[in-house]
Short mmCIF file of C-alpha atoms and ligand atoms in Angstrom, two decimals:
data_model
loop_
_atom_site.label_atom_id
_atom_site.label_comp_id
_atom_site.label_asym_id
_atom_site.label_seq_id
_atom_site.Cartn_x
_atom_site.Cartn_y
_atom_site.Cartn_z
CA UNK Y 1 5.44 7.78 38.05
CA UNK Y 2 7.46 8.70 34.94
CA UNK Y 3 11.11 9.61 36.24
CA UNK Y 4 13.15 8.32 33.48
CA UNK Y 5 13.23 10.06 30.38
CA UNK Y 6 13.99 7.63 27.13
CA UNK Y 7 14.84 8.92 23.62
CA UNK Y 8 13.77 6.93 20.53
CA UNK Y 9 14.33 7.82 16.87
CA UNK Y 10 12.11 5.95 14.27
CA UNK Y 11 13.54 5.76 10.92
CA UNK Y 12 11.44 5.16 8.08
CA UNK Y 13 13.60 4.39 4.67
CA UNK Y 14 12.79 5.41 1.44
CA UNK Y 15 9.90 2.87 -0.31
CA UNK Y 16 11.80 2.17 -2.93
CA UNK Y 17 10.24 0.76 -6.25
CA UNK Y 18 13.12 -1.13 -7.74
CA UNK Y 19 13.55 -1.93 -11.17
CA UNK Y 20 12.13 -5.27 -11.84
CA UNK Y 21 8.94 -5.88 -13.32
CA UNK Y 22 7.06 -4.93 -10.49
CA UNK Y 23 8.26 -1.30 -10.15
CA UNK Y 24 5.89 0.11 -13.25
CA UNK Y 25 3.31 -0.30 -10.74
CA UNK Y 26 4.56 1.30 -8.09
CA UNK Y 27 3.80 4.92 -7.53
CA UNK Y 28 6.07 7.67 -5.66
CA UNK Y 29 5.03 6.48 -1.97
CA UNK Y 30 4.43 9.67 0.58
CA UNK Y 31 2.10 7.71 2.69
CA UNK Y 32 2.05 8.78 6.41
CA UNK Y 33 3.44 6.28 8.46
CA UNK Y 34 0.95 4.75 10.40
CA UNK Y 35 2.78 1.80 11.98
CA UNK Y 36 5.51 4.18 13.04
CA UNK Y 37 2.80 6.77 14.77
CA UNK Y 38 0.86 3.82 15.98
CA UNK Y 39 3.82 2.20 18.11
CA UNK Y 40 4.68 5.74 18.86
CA UNK Y 41 1.01 6.56 20.56
CA UNK Y 42 1.31 3.12 22.23
CA UNK Y 43 4.86 3.71 23.83
CA UNK Y 44 3.40 7.26 25.13
CA UNK Y 45 0.65 5.77 26.60
CA UNK Y 46 1.76 2.80 27.93
CA UNK Y 47 5.33 3.36 29.09
CA UNK Y 48 6.39 3.84 32.82
CA UNK Y 49 9.34 5.99 31.68
CA UNK Y 50 9.01 9.04 30.05
CA UNK Y 51 9.52 9.01 26.14
CA UNK Y 52 11.06 11.75 23.73
CA UNK Y 53 10.22 9.96 19.87
CA UNK Y 54 11.32 11.67 16.84
CA UNK Y 55 10.26 10.26 13.59
CA UNK Y 56 12.78 10.95 10.90
CA UNK Y 57 11.04 9.68 7.31
CA UNK Y 58 13.16 9.52 4.57
CA UNK Y 59 9.78 9.48 1.78
CA UNK Y 60 9.25 13.23 2.41
CA UNK Y 61 12.36 14.57 3.74
CA UNK Y 62 15.05 15.29 1.43
CA UNK Y 63 16.95 18.14 2.22
CA UNK Y 64 20.10 16.90 3.24
CA UNK Y 65 22.03 13.30 2.34
CA UNK Y 66 20.62 10.33 4.03
CA UNK Y 67 24.10 9.96 5.97
CA UNK Y 68 24.38 13.45 6.79
CA UNK Y 69 20.49 13.67 7.72
CA UNK Y 70 20.98 10.95 10.14
CA UNK Y 71 23.91 12.48 11.58
CA UNK Y 72 22.24 16.03 12.13
CA UNK Y 73 19.38 13.95 13.78
CA UNK Y 74 21.63 11.67 16.27
CA UNK Y 75 23.96 14.44 17.03
CA UNK Y 76 20.53 16.65 18.05
CA UNK Y 77 18.41 14.67 19.19
CA UNK Y 78 20.80 11.98 21.41
CA UNK Y 79 18.46 8.76 20.72
CA UNK Y 80 19.51 5.78 23.01
CA UNK Y 81 17.20 3.81 21.10
CA UNK Y 82 16.49 3.54 17.34
CA UNK Y 83 14.07 1.64 15.59
CA UNK Y 84 13.95 1.53 12.09
CA UNK Y 85 10.96 0.35 9.86
CA UNK Y 86 11.26 -2.20 7.35
CA UNK Y 87 7.91 -2.17 5.75
CA UNK Y 88 8.43 -3.64 2.57
CA UNK Y 89 10.84 -5.80 0.84
CA UNK Y 90 12.35 -2.89 -0.90
CA UNK Y 91 13.75 -1.40 1.83
CA UNK Y 92 16.23 -3.82 2.38
CA UNK Y 93 19.79 -2.35 1.81
CA UNK Y 94 18.44 0.97 2.98
CA UNK Y 95 17.58 -0.49 6.41
CA UNK Y 96 21.31 -1.91 5.73
CA UNK Y 97 23.15 1.37 4.91
CA UNK Y 98 21.07 3.44 7.63
CA UNK Y 99 21.83 0.78 10.54
CA UNK Y 100 25.78 1.41 9.51
CA UNK Y 101 25.26 5.25 9.61
CA UNK Y 102 23.44 4.82 13.19
CA UNK Y 103 25.72 2.61 14.68
CA UNK Y 104 29.16 4.77 13.79
CA UNK Y 105 28.04 7.61 15.16
CA UNK Y 106 26.81 5.74 18.61
CA UNK Y 107 27.69 2.50 18.70
CA UNK Y 108 26.54 1.65 22.21
CA UNK Y 109 22.87 2.82 21.56
CA UNK Y 110 20.03 -0.58 20.99
CA UNK Y 111 19.15 -0.22 16.90
CA UNK Y 112 16.31 -2.79 16.30
CA UNK Y 113 14.22 -3.06 12.81
CA UNK Y 114 10.96 -4.02 12.90
CA UNK Y 115 7.86 -4.91 9.41
CA UNK Y 116 7.68 -7.36 7.02
CA UNK Y 117 11.94 -7.33 6.80
CA UNK Y 118 12.35 -8.21 10.44
CA UNK Y 119 9.32 -11.01 10.28
CA UNK Y 120 9.69 -12.23 6.86
CA UNK Y 121 13.70 -12.32 6.39
CA UNK Y 122 15.35 -11.93 9.63
CA UNK Y 123 17.76 -14.37 8.62
CA UNK Y 124 18.90 -12.62 5.82
CA UNK Y 125 18.64 -9.41 7.63
CA UNK Y 126 20.95 -10.42 10.50
CA UNK Y 127 23.61 -12.12 7.79
CA UNK Y 128 23.89 -9.14 6.34
CA UNK Y 129 23.60 -6.39 8.70
CA UNK Y 130 26.18 -6.62 11.25
CA UNK Y 131 24.96 -3.34 13.29
CA UNK Y 132 21.16 -4.25 14.52
CA UNK Y 133 20.59 -5.84 18.29
CA UNK Y 134 17.26 -6.89 17.68
CA UNK Y 135 14.25 -7.44 15.29
CA UNK Y 136 10.87 -7.15 16.21
CA UNK Y 137 8.49 -10.41 15.00
CA UNK Y 138 5.17 -9.50 13.95
CA UNK Y 139 3.37 -7.23 15.43
CA UNK Y 140 5.33 -4.19 17.63
CA UNK Y 141 3.42 -2.04 20.06
CA UNK Y 142 3.99 -4.59 22.84
CA UNK Y 143 7.62 -5.90 21.93
CA UNK Y 144 8.59 -1.88 21.45
CA UNK Y 145 6.66 -0.63 24.87
CA UNK Y 146 8.70 -3.17 27.04
CA UNK Y 147 11.95 -2.37 25.05
CA UNK Y 148 11.98 0.84 25.97
CA UNK Y 149 10.69 0.76 29.36
CA UNK Y 150 13.57 -2.03 29.92
CA UNK Y 151 16.15 -1.07 32.41
CA UNK Y 152 18.47 -2.96 30.06
CA UNK Y 153 17.06 -3.45 26.30
CA UNK Y 154 19.67 -5.76 25.45
CA UNK Y 155 19.17 -8.22 27.95
CA UNK Y 156 14.99 -7.85 27.25
CA UNK Y 157 15.90 -8.52 23.30
CA UNK Y 158 17.34 -11.84 24.32
CA UNK Y 159 14.51 -12.64 26.79
CA UNK Y 160 11.40 -11.82 24.98
CA UNK Y 161 10.18 -14.14 21.98
CA UNK Y 162 9.27 -11.74 19.78
CA UNK Y 163 12.45 -9.73 19.84
CA UNK Y 164 14.86 -11.71 17.24
CA UNK Y 165 18.68 -11.52 18.23
CA UNK Y 166 21.59 -13.05 16.40
CA UNK Y 167 22.33 -15.21 19.35
CA UNK Y 168 18.60 -16.62 18.92
CA UNK Y 169 19.05 -17.52 15.98
CA UNK Y 170 22.63 -19.06 16.13
CA UNK Y 171 20.78 -20.94 18.80
CA UNK Y 172 17.78 -22.30 16.70
CA UNK Y 173 15.08 -20.34 18.49
CA UNK Y 174 11.89 -19.64 16.90
CA UNK Y 175 10.17 -16.28 17.48
CA UNK Y 176 6.74 -15.55 18.14
CA UNK Y 177 4.51 -13.01 17.79
CA UNK Y 178 2.82 -10.87 20.27
CA UNK Y 179 -0.36 -9.48 19.06
CA UNK Y 180 -2.73 -6.91 20.96
CA UNK Y 181 -6.15 -8.40 21.49
CA UNK Y 182 -8.12 -5.76 22.20
CA UNK Y 183 -7.91 -3.07 19.36
CA UNK Y 184 -8.91 -0.35 21.68
CA UNK Y 185 -6.27 -0.70 23.88
CA UNK Y 186 -4.36 1.25 21.34
CA UNK Y 187 -4.62 5.15 21.93
CA UNK Y 188 -6.23 7.46 19.24
CA UNK Y 189 -3.62 8.07 16.74
CA UNK Y 190 -1.08 11.53 17.41
CA UNK Y 191 -0.79 12.20 14.18
CA UNK Y 192 1.14 15.51 15.28
CA UNK Y 193 3.91 13.18 15.68
CA UNK Y 194 4.56 14.15 11.75
CA UNK Y 195 4.46 17.11 9.79
CA UNK Y 196 0.99 16.33 7.85
CA UNK Y 197 1.67 19.31 5.54
CA UNK Y 198 4.67 17.01 3.94
CA UNK Y 199 2.27 14.20 2.97
CA UNK Y 200 0.13 13.59 -0.10
CA UNK Y 201 -3.34 14.53 0.25
CA UNK Y 202 -4.72 13.40 -2.77
CA UNK Y 203 -6.64 10.59 -3.35
CA UNK Y 204 -5.19 7.69 -4.44
CA UNK Y 205 -5.76 4.93 -7.21
CA UNK Y 206 -6.90 7.33 -10.16
CA UNK Y 207 -10.25 8.87 -8.20
CA UNK Y 208 -11.39 10.95 -11.33
CA UNK Y 209 -13.47 13.07 -9.31
CA UNK Y 210 -12.39 16.53 -8.83
CA UNK Y 211 -12.16 18.07 -5.59
CA UNK Y 212 -12.10 21.45 -4.56
CA UNK Y 213 -8.67 22.50 -2.23
CA UNK Y 214 -7.09 18.67 -2.93
CA UNK Y 215 -3.98 20.36 -1.96
CA UNK Y 216 -5.00 21.41 1.20
CA UNK Y 217 -7.35 18.15 2.22
CA UNK Y 218 -6.13 16.37 5.72
CA UNK Y 219 -5.68 12.73 4.46
CA UNK Y 220 -5.46 10.59 7.58
CA UNK Y 221 -5.03 6.81 7.86
CA UNK Y 222 -6.78 4.65 10.16
CA UNK Y 223 -6.08 0.79 10.63
CA UNK Y 224 -9.86 -0.51 12.60
CA UNK Y 225 -8.89 -4.26 12.37
CA UNK Y 226 -5.89 -6.33 12.02
CA UNK Y 227 -5.39 -10.08 10.72
CA UNK Y 228 -7.36 -11.84 8.01
CA UNK Y 229 -8.56 -15.27 8.29
CA UNK Y 230 -7.69 -16.39 4.54
CA UNK Y 231 -4.51 -17.10 2.97
CA UNK Y 232 -4.39 -16.12 -0.64
CA UNK Y 233 -1.17 -17.38 -1.90
CA UNK Y 234 0.76 -14.00 -2.66
CA UNK Y 235 -0.05 -12.17 0.25
CA UNK Y 236 2.02 -11.98 3.00
CA UNK Y 237 -0.40 -9.89 5.65
CA UNK Y 238 -0.81 -13.10 8.35
CA UNK Y 239 3.05 -12.78 8.75
CA UNK Y 240 2.23 -9.85 10.09
CA UNK Y 241 -1.00 -9.51 11.92
CA UNK Y 242 -2.04 -13.13 11.65
CA UNK Y 243 -4.85 -15.31 11.07
CA UNK Y 244 -7.41 -14.30 13.24
CA UNK Y 245 -9.20 -10.69 12.93
CA UNK Y 246 -8.90 -8.70 15.82
CA UNK Y 247 -11.53 -5.65 16.20
CA UNK Y 248 -11.01 -1.72 17.39
CA UNK Y 249 -15.04 -1.41 18.65
CA UNK Y 250 -17.35 0.64 16.54
CA UNK Y 251 -17.57 2.82 19.23
CA UNK Y 252 -13.92 3.77 19.61
CA UNK Y 253 -13.55 4.33 15.39
CA UNK Y 254 -16.58 6.47 15.41
CA UNK Y 255 -15.16 8.42 18.35
CA UNK Y 256 -11.66 8.50 16.55
CA UNK Y 257 -13.04 9.67 13.54
CA UNK Y 258 -14.54 12.38 15.02
CA UNK Y 259 -11.68 13.83 17.19
CA UNK Y 260 -9.73 13.36 13.79
CA UNK Y 261 -12.05 16.06 11.96
CA UNK Y 262 -11.87 18.46 14.87
CA UNK Y 263 -8.50 18.11 16.18
CA UNK Y 264 -7.08 17.68 12.60
CA UNK Y 265 -9.60 18.90 10.56
CA UNK Y 266 -9.39 15.47 8.90
CA UNK Y 267 -11.23 15.54 5.65
CA UNK Y 268 -10.48 12.35 3.77
CA UNK Y 269 -10.46 9.26 5.97
CA UNK Y 270 -8.17 6.32 4.67
CA UNK Y 271 -9.05 3.09 6.50
CA UNK Y 272 -6.02 0.58 5.86
CA UNK Y 273 -7.70 -2.69 7.06
CA UNK Y 274 -7.65 -5.98 4.89
CA UNK Y 275 -10.58 -7.18 5.83
CA UNK Y 276 -12.81 -4.14 7.05
CA UNK Y 277 -16.19 -5.69 5.59
CA UNK Y 278 -15.95 -9.07 7.90
CA UNK Y 279 -18.27 -8.09 11.07
CA UNK Y 280 -20.92 -6.58 8.97
CA UNK Y 281 -22.75 -5.29 11.72
CA UNK Y 282 -20.04 -3.15 13.25
CA UNK Y 283 -18.78 -1.88 9.75
CA UNK Y 284 -22.84 -0.67 8.97
CA UNK Y 285 -22.65 1.13 12.40
CA UNK Y 286 -19.74 2.74 11.64
CA UNK Y 287 -20.62 4.18 8.10
CA UNK Y 288 -23.91 4.80 9.17
CA UNK Y 289 -22.45 7.46 12.27
CA UNK Y 290 -20.07 8.90 9.80
CA UNK Y 291 -22.40 9.62 7.27
CA UNK Y 292 -23.03 12.97 8.55
CA UNK Y 293 -19.36 13.70 8.91
CA UNK Y 294 -18.91 14.98 5.30
CA UNK Y 295 -15.95 13.06 4.50
CA UNK Y 296 -14.34 11.56 1.58
CA UNK Y 297 -13.73 7.88 2.43
CA UNK Y 298 -11.07 5.70 0.80
CA UNK Y 299 -10.43 1.84 1.63
CA UNK Y 300 -7.22 1.69 -0.77
CA UNK Y 301 -6.13 -2.05 -0.03
CA UNK Y 302 -9.36 -3.33 -1.73
CA UNK Y 303 -12.97 -4.20 -0.65
CA UNK Y 304 -13.78 -8.06 -0.22
CA UNK Y 305 -16.18 -8.99 -2.83
CA UNK Y 306 -17.77 -11.51 -1.25
CA UNK Y 307 -18.97 -9.31 1.82
CA UNK Y 308 -20.55 -6.71 -0.55
CA UNK Y 309 -24.00 -6.27 -0.85
CA UNK Y 310 -27.30 -3.61 -1.51
CA UNK Y 311 -27.42 -2.99 2.27
CA UNK Y 312 -23.21 -2.45 2.56
CA UNK Y 313 -23.25 -0.59 -0.95
CA UNK Y 314 -25.83 1.97 0.54
CA UNK Y 315 -23.90 2.70 3.37
CA UNK Y 316 -20.55 2.72 1.45
CA UNK Y 317 -22.07 5.25 -0.76
CA UNK Y 318 -23.88 7.53 2.13
CA UNK Y 319 -20.26 7.17 4.29
CA UNK Y 320 -18.66 9.14 1.26
CA UNK Y 321 -16.95 6.51 -0.31
CA UNK Y 322 -16.66 7.94 -4.14
CA UNK Y 323 -14.42 4.27 -5.63
CA UNK Y 324 -14.99 1.18 -4.70
CA UNK Y 325 -11.65 -0.94 -4.90
CA UNK Y 326 -12.54 -4.42 -5.57
CA UNK Y 327 -10.03 -6.98 -4.25
CA UNK Y 328 -10.67 -9.36 -7.76
CA UNK Y 329 -7.08 -10.54 -8.87
CA UNK Y 330 -8.59 -13.15 -11.52
CA UNK Y 331 -11.52 -13.25 -13.94
CA UNK Y 332 -10.52 -17.72 -14.02
CA UNK Y 333 -11.88 -19.55 -11.32
CA UNK Y 334 -9.47 -22.34 -11.74
CA UNK Y 335 -6.78 -19.69 -10.58
CA UNK Y 336 -8.81 -18.29 -8.17
CA UNK Y 337 -9.74 -21.29 -6.08
CA UNK Y 338 -6.85 -23.75 -7.57
CA UNK Y 339 -3.59 -21.69 -7.96
CA UNK Y 340 -4.20 -18.59 -5.40
CA UNK Y 341 -6.67 -19.67 -3.20
CA UNK Y 342 -8.80 -16.68 -2.95
CA UNK Y 343 -11.82 -17.03 -1.66
CA UNK Y 344 -13.50 -15.61 -4.14
CA UNK Y 345 -16.02 -17.10 -7.03
CA UNK Y 346 -15.98 -15.38 -10.67
CA UNK Y 347 -20.31 -15.24 -10.53
CA UNK Y 348 -19.79 -12.95 -7.09
CA UNK Y 349 -18.07 -10.18 -9.26
CA UNK Y 350 -20.83 -8.96 -11.01
CA UNK Y 351 -24.04 -8.47 -8.18
CA UNK Y 352 -21.34 -6.70 -5.93
CA UNK Y 353 -20.49 -4.57 -9.04
CA UNK Y 354 -23.96 -4.11 -9.96
CA UNK Y 355 -25.27 -2.98 -6.14
CA UNK Y 356 -21.88 -0.77 -5.83
CA UNK Y 357 -22.76 1.32 -9.40
CA UNK Y 358 -26.48 1.48 -8.97
CA UNK Y 359 -25.70 3.26 -5.77
CA UNK Y 360 -23.46 5.93 -7.65
CA UNK Y 361 -19.72 3.90 -6.51
CA UNK Y 362 -17.04 4.22 -9.08
CA UNK Y 363 -15.51 0.38 -9.52
CA UNK Y 364 -11.93 -0.04 -9.55
CA UNK Y 365 -10.12 -3.45 -9.54
CA UNK Y 366 -7.06 -4.91 -8.71
CA UNK Y 367 -5.80 -7.68 -10.78
CA UNK Y 368 -2.72 -9.66 -10.73
CA UNK Y 369 -1.10 -11.52 -13.98
CA UNK Y 370 1.88 -14.06 -14.04
CA UNK Y 371 0.67 -16.77 -11.48
CA UNK Y 372 2.50 -20.42 -11.47
CA UNK Y 373 0.38 -22.60 -13.54
CA UNK Y 374 -1.77 -19.63 -14.68
CA UNK Y 375 -2.31 -20.36 -18.46
CA UNK Y 376 -2.89 -17.81 -21.47
CA UNK Y 377 -6.90 -18.57 -21.43
CA UNK Y 378 -6.76 -17.46 -17.77
CA UNK Y 379 -5.15 -14.60 -18.66
CA UNK Y 380 -7.91 -13.61 -21.36
CA UNK Y 381 -10.60 -14.65 -19.28
CA UNK Y 382 -9.27 -12.14 -16.88
CA UNK Y 383 -9.31 -9.09 -19.30
CA UNK Y 384 -12.57 -10.42 -20.79
CA UNK Y 385 -13.91 -9.97 -17.69
CA UNK Y 386 -12.75 -6.39 -16.97
CA UNK Y 387 -14.28 -5.41 -19.98
CA UNK Y 388 -17.48 -6.99 -19.68
CA UNK Y 389 -18.26 -6.01 -16.20
CA UNK Y 390 -16.87 -2.69 -17.06
CA UNK Y 391 -14.33 -1.45 -14.35
CA UNK Y 392 -14.13 2.29 -14.50
CA UNK Y 393 -10.30 1.29 -13.79
CA UNK Y 394 -8.36 -1.30 -13.41
CA UNK Y 395 -4.75 -1.88 -11.51
CA UNK Y 396 -2.99 -4.50 -13.26
CA UNK Y 397 -0.12 -5.88 -11.47
CA UNK Y 398 2.67 -8.46 -11.66
CA UNK Y 399 2.63 -11.63 -9.22
CA UNK Y 400 5.35 -10.71 -6.97
CA UNK Y 401 6.69 -13.08 -4.45
CA UNK Y 402 6.66 -10.91 -1.19
CA UNK Y 403 8.53 -12.86 1.61
CA UNK Y 404 6.22 -14.48 4.10
CA UNK Y 405 3.73 -15.48 1.27
CA UNK Y 406 3.35 -19.09 0.19
CA UNK Y 407 4.23 -17.37 -3.25
CA UNK Y 408 7.78 -16.52 -2.00
CA UNK Y 409 8.20 -20.46 -1.70
CA UNK Y 410 6.96 -21.60 -4.83
CA UNK Y 411 9.31 -19.31 -6.48
CA UNK Y 412 12.13 -20.21 -4.49
CA UNK Y 413 11.87 -24.00 -4.99
CA UNK Y 414 11.24 -23.34 -8.67
CA UNK Y 415 14.56 -21.05 -9.05
CA UNK Y 416 12.63 -18.22 -10.27
CA UNK Y 417 14.50 -16.31 -7.66
CA UNK Y 418 18.02 -16.81 -8.27
CA UNK Y 419 19.60 -14.22 -5.87
CA UNK Y 420 17.83 -12.88 -2.49
CA UNK Y 421 19.58 -9.58 -2.21
CA UNK Y 422 18.95 -9.21 -5.68
CA UNK Y 423 15.27 -10.24 -4.81
CA UNK Y 424 14.72 -7.70 -2.01
CA UNK Y 425 16.68 -4.99 -3.44
CA UNK Y 426 14.76 -4.63 -6.55
CA UNK Y 427 11.70 -7.30 -6.70
CA UNK Y 428 13.97 -9.39 -9.82
CA UNK Y 429 12.69 -12.40 -10.03
CA UNK Y 430 12.16 -14.37 -13.32
CA UNK Y 431 8.50 -14.84 -13.80
CA UNK Y 432 6.49 -18.10 -14.51
CA UNK Y 433 4.73 -16.68 -17.24
CA UNK Y 434 8.06 -15.32 -19.23
CA UNK Y 435 11.01 -13.23 -18.14
CA UNK Y 436 10.28 -10.11 -15.87
CA UNK Y 437 10.83 -8.16 -18.47
CA UNK Y 438 8.34 -9.76 -20.79
CA UNK Y 439 5.26 -9.99 -18.01
CA UNK Y 440 6.03 -6.55 -17.49
CA UNK Y 441 5.40 -5.69 -21.27
CA UNK Y 442 2.31 -7.89 -21.20
CA UNK Y 443 0.77 -6.09 -18.36
CA UNK Y 444 1.33 -3.18 -19.24
CA UNK Y 445 -0.42 -3.62 -22.49
CA UNK Y 446 -3.16 -5.39 -20.37
CA UNK Y 447 -3.28 -2.12 -18.62
CA UNK Y 448 -3.30 0.03 -21.82
CA UNK Y 449 -5.93 -2.04 -23.33
CA UNK Y 450 -8.56 -2.29 -20.63
CA UNK Y 451 -7.82 1.27 -19.21
CA UNK Y 452 -7.19 3.21 -22.26
CA UNK Y 453 -8.16 1.88 -25.68
CA UNK Y 454 -11.16 -0.19 -23.82
CA UNK Y 455 -11.87 2.54 -21.10
CA UNK Y 456 -15.08 1.40 -19.86
CA UNK Y 457 -16.52 5.12 -19.30
CA UNK Y 458 -15.74 6.31 -22.94
CA UNK Y 459 -17.72 3.10 -24.24
CA UNK Y 460 -20.51 4.18 -22.45
CA UNK Y 461 -19.92 7.67 -23.66
CA UNK Y 462 -19.40 9.60 -20.23
CA UNK Y 463 -16.78 11.95 -21.33
CA UNK Y 464 -16.32 13.89 -18.11
CA UNK Y 465 -15.83 11.01 -15.82
CA UNK Y 466 -13.40 9.84 -18.36
CA UNK Y 467 -11.71 12.65 -19.14
CA UNK Y 468 -11.25 13.08 -14.99
CA UNK Y 469 -9.23 9.53 -15.59
CA UNK Y 470 -6.86 10.70 -18.06
CA UNK Y 471 -6.28 14.08 -16.79
CA UNK Y 472 -4.65 12.35 -13.93
CA UNK Y 473 -2.73 10.32 -16.12
CA UNK Y 474 -1.43 13.34 -18.18
CA UNK Y 475 -0.93 15.44 -14.76
CA UNK Y 476 1.15 12.38 -13.05
CA UNK Y 477 2.73 11.19 -16.08
CA UNK Y 478 3.38 13.84 -18.64
CA UNK Y 479 4.90 12.04 -21.53
CA UNK Y 480 1.90 9.43 -21.41
CA UNK Y 481 1.03 9.09 -25.18
CA UNK Y 482 -2.16 6.88 -24.62
CA UNK Y 483 -3.41 9.12 -21.86
CA UNK Y 484 -3.22 12.14 -24.23
CA UNK Y 485 -4.62 10.03 -26.86
CA UNK Y 486 -7.65 9.48 -25.11
CA UNK Y 487 -8.01 13.42 -23.57
CA UNK Y 488 -7.59 13.84 -27.47
CA UNK Y 489 -10.55 11.92 -27.91
CA UNK Y 490 -12.82 12.94 -24.82
CA UNK Y 491 -12.46 16.40 -25.90
CA UNK Y 492 -13.27 16.20 -29.13
CA UNK Y 493 -16.70 14.84 -28.20
CA UNK Y 494 -16.87 17.65 -25.20
CA UNK Y 495 -15.48 20.70 -26.77
CA UNK Y 496 -16.77 22.35 -29.89
CA UNK Y 497 -13.90 24.04 -31.13
CA UNK Y 498 -11.46 21.16 -31.17
CA UNK Y 499 -8.34 23.30 -29.20
CA UNK Y 500 -7.84 20.71 -26.25
CA UNK Y 501 -8.28 18.06 -28.45
CA UNK Y 502 -5.75 19.04 -31.33
CA UNK Y 503 -3.60 20.01 -28.18
CA UNK Y 504 -3.66 16.74 -27.10
CA UNK Y 505 -3.05 14.81 -30.42
CA UNK Y 506 -0.30 16.74 -31.09
CA UNK Y 507 1.29 15.94 -27.84
CA UNK Y 508 0.60 11.90 -28.43
CA UNK Y 509 2.32 12.49 -32.02
CA UNK Y 510 5.03 14.20 -30.35
CA UNK Y 511 5.70 11.36 -28.00
CA UNK Y 512 5.26 8.43 -30.40
CA UNK Y 513 7.87 10.36 -32.49
CA UNK Y 514 10.32 9.85 -30.27
CA UNK Y 515 9.82 7.83 -27.88
CA UNK Y 516 10.42 3.88 -29.37
CA UNK Y 517 8.16 1.93 -26.75
CA UNK Y 518 5.24 4.24 -26.97
CA UNK Y 519 5.65 3.63 -30.64
CA UNK Y 520 5.55 -0.22 -30.26
CA UNK Y 521 2.72 0.55 -28.15
CA UNK Y 522 0.44 2.32 -30.56
CA UNK Y 523 1.01 0.28 -33.32
CA UNK Y 524 -0.26 -2.57 -31.57
CA UNK Y 525 -3.41 -1.16 -30.89
CA UNK Y 526 -3.28 0.40 -34.35
CA UNK Y 527 -3.54 4.45 -33.46
CA UNK Y 528 -0.88 5.09 -35.97
S1 LIG Z 601 -5.29 -10.98 -0.13
FE1 LIG Z 601 -6.47 -10.44 1.25
S2 LIG Z 601 -8.21 -11.79 1.60
FE2 LIG Z 601 -6.52 -12.83 0.88
S3 LIG Z 601 -4.55 -13.36 2.62
FE3 LIG Z 601 -4.16 -11.09 1.72
S4 LIG Z 601 -5.62 -9.85 3.40
FE4 LIG Z 601 -6.63 -11.94 2.90
#
């Protein structure tokens, strides 16, 4: 019987893109906080106490200053436990600042932090944050449920192996994760705990296909597997979810998707798994079942190329996928095998792309530049591969040493990270390639080269789709000179009166005349 009420407040700090080299690649972030919703749903189902839960997400809440909003929420809600999400490294300063606000208002409540910050840099966290009582190591559902249920939360923090405390750190205790082995134990997510209308309903990763009622679409995130057996050098996913893949059954996934369609009128299904294709039988069953659901499906984390074949490609398309995001990372076998330990050969890429394209899917790729020991030849191989295979769009990133990844250790040992706090706040680090500023420029030029100057859809004369890509760019970045230039080219071929073409060409010339950086890029590609 539930007879005691606990009040639990979750705070999600803004996901700050920082000001280092990586910042160019991060868009504004207003994604539904799936991790917090999963915790809240799990706690509500399994706690023996009645739990009132409130979620304060600063990525969509900007009506008051941070301190005032936290103060107002705390005074009205009166929580006895506060959990701050530290999902990304870049939230580090906010976690510390918000911790202070919380404890200044109520010093006696239990204040805990979760996510990558709590898991991968807890020593740094405790040394810079005198306010927190505990940090959750890796997955949070079970540790949080136990904390909320505990008569004395502070004793629970000291006694449970997944909770890190100041005392445990000083006695050298190493934390261990508590994973949910059977993901079917997680109840269907209660998305109504957040105001869904505040979150972005547009497709991610520059999908050029125009959808009706894009702004009113209901786009909901799902996670159907956790864990990844691979160990890519730049990735920190294993530190949070482990290397053993755990599954939600196909039946449960299908039933949850059906329920989300009925209950929330979901029209866009976003599956955020790291290895969604790893169990082919399971994923085929899910894709087959949902193919009648009339959904737009997204896998924004990227699909593993080695699991894609004709059979999967057909089903992905039928299920509602429009854009296949492929996690390729490099066009050099040396980089893939010897430097980043990625389970992929470049020879596997074209057959996968051919199977997907044959079934009408657009092909987007994720690529990373700037790994230690990567050569200019390796980088050129990647650029050539993007052009030769004809990726419709490429997301080009700078190698970022995420805390918890092996790359972070390498960067630290080589002295590329001078100041860990500065690094956490702003992703400031010196790349092995050149200075962070130089690699930022290099990578941006690659983006301009493969996505604009040598855009695949323009090269094959598919101007309708090319128009979709460049319209997205100028809608999101109205001063994107190359977006205007390419739109002008596309409209020249599509229109007869050249009105739109002229308008965008004038925009292009106005931008390069007033912005030195754009002028520099335009000269580099002989556009002026
Ligand atoms: S990058 Fe992908 S394949 Fe590699 S370890 Fe991370 S999740 Fe696994």
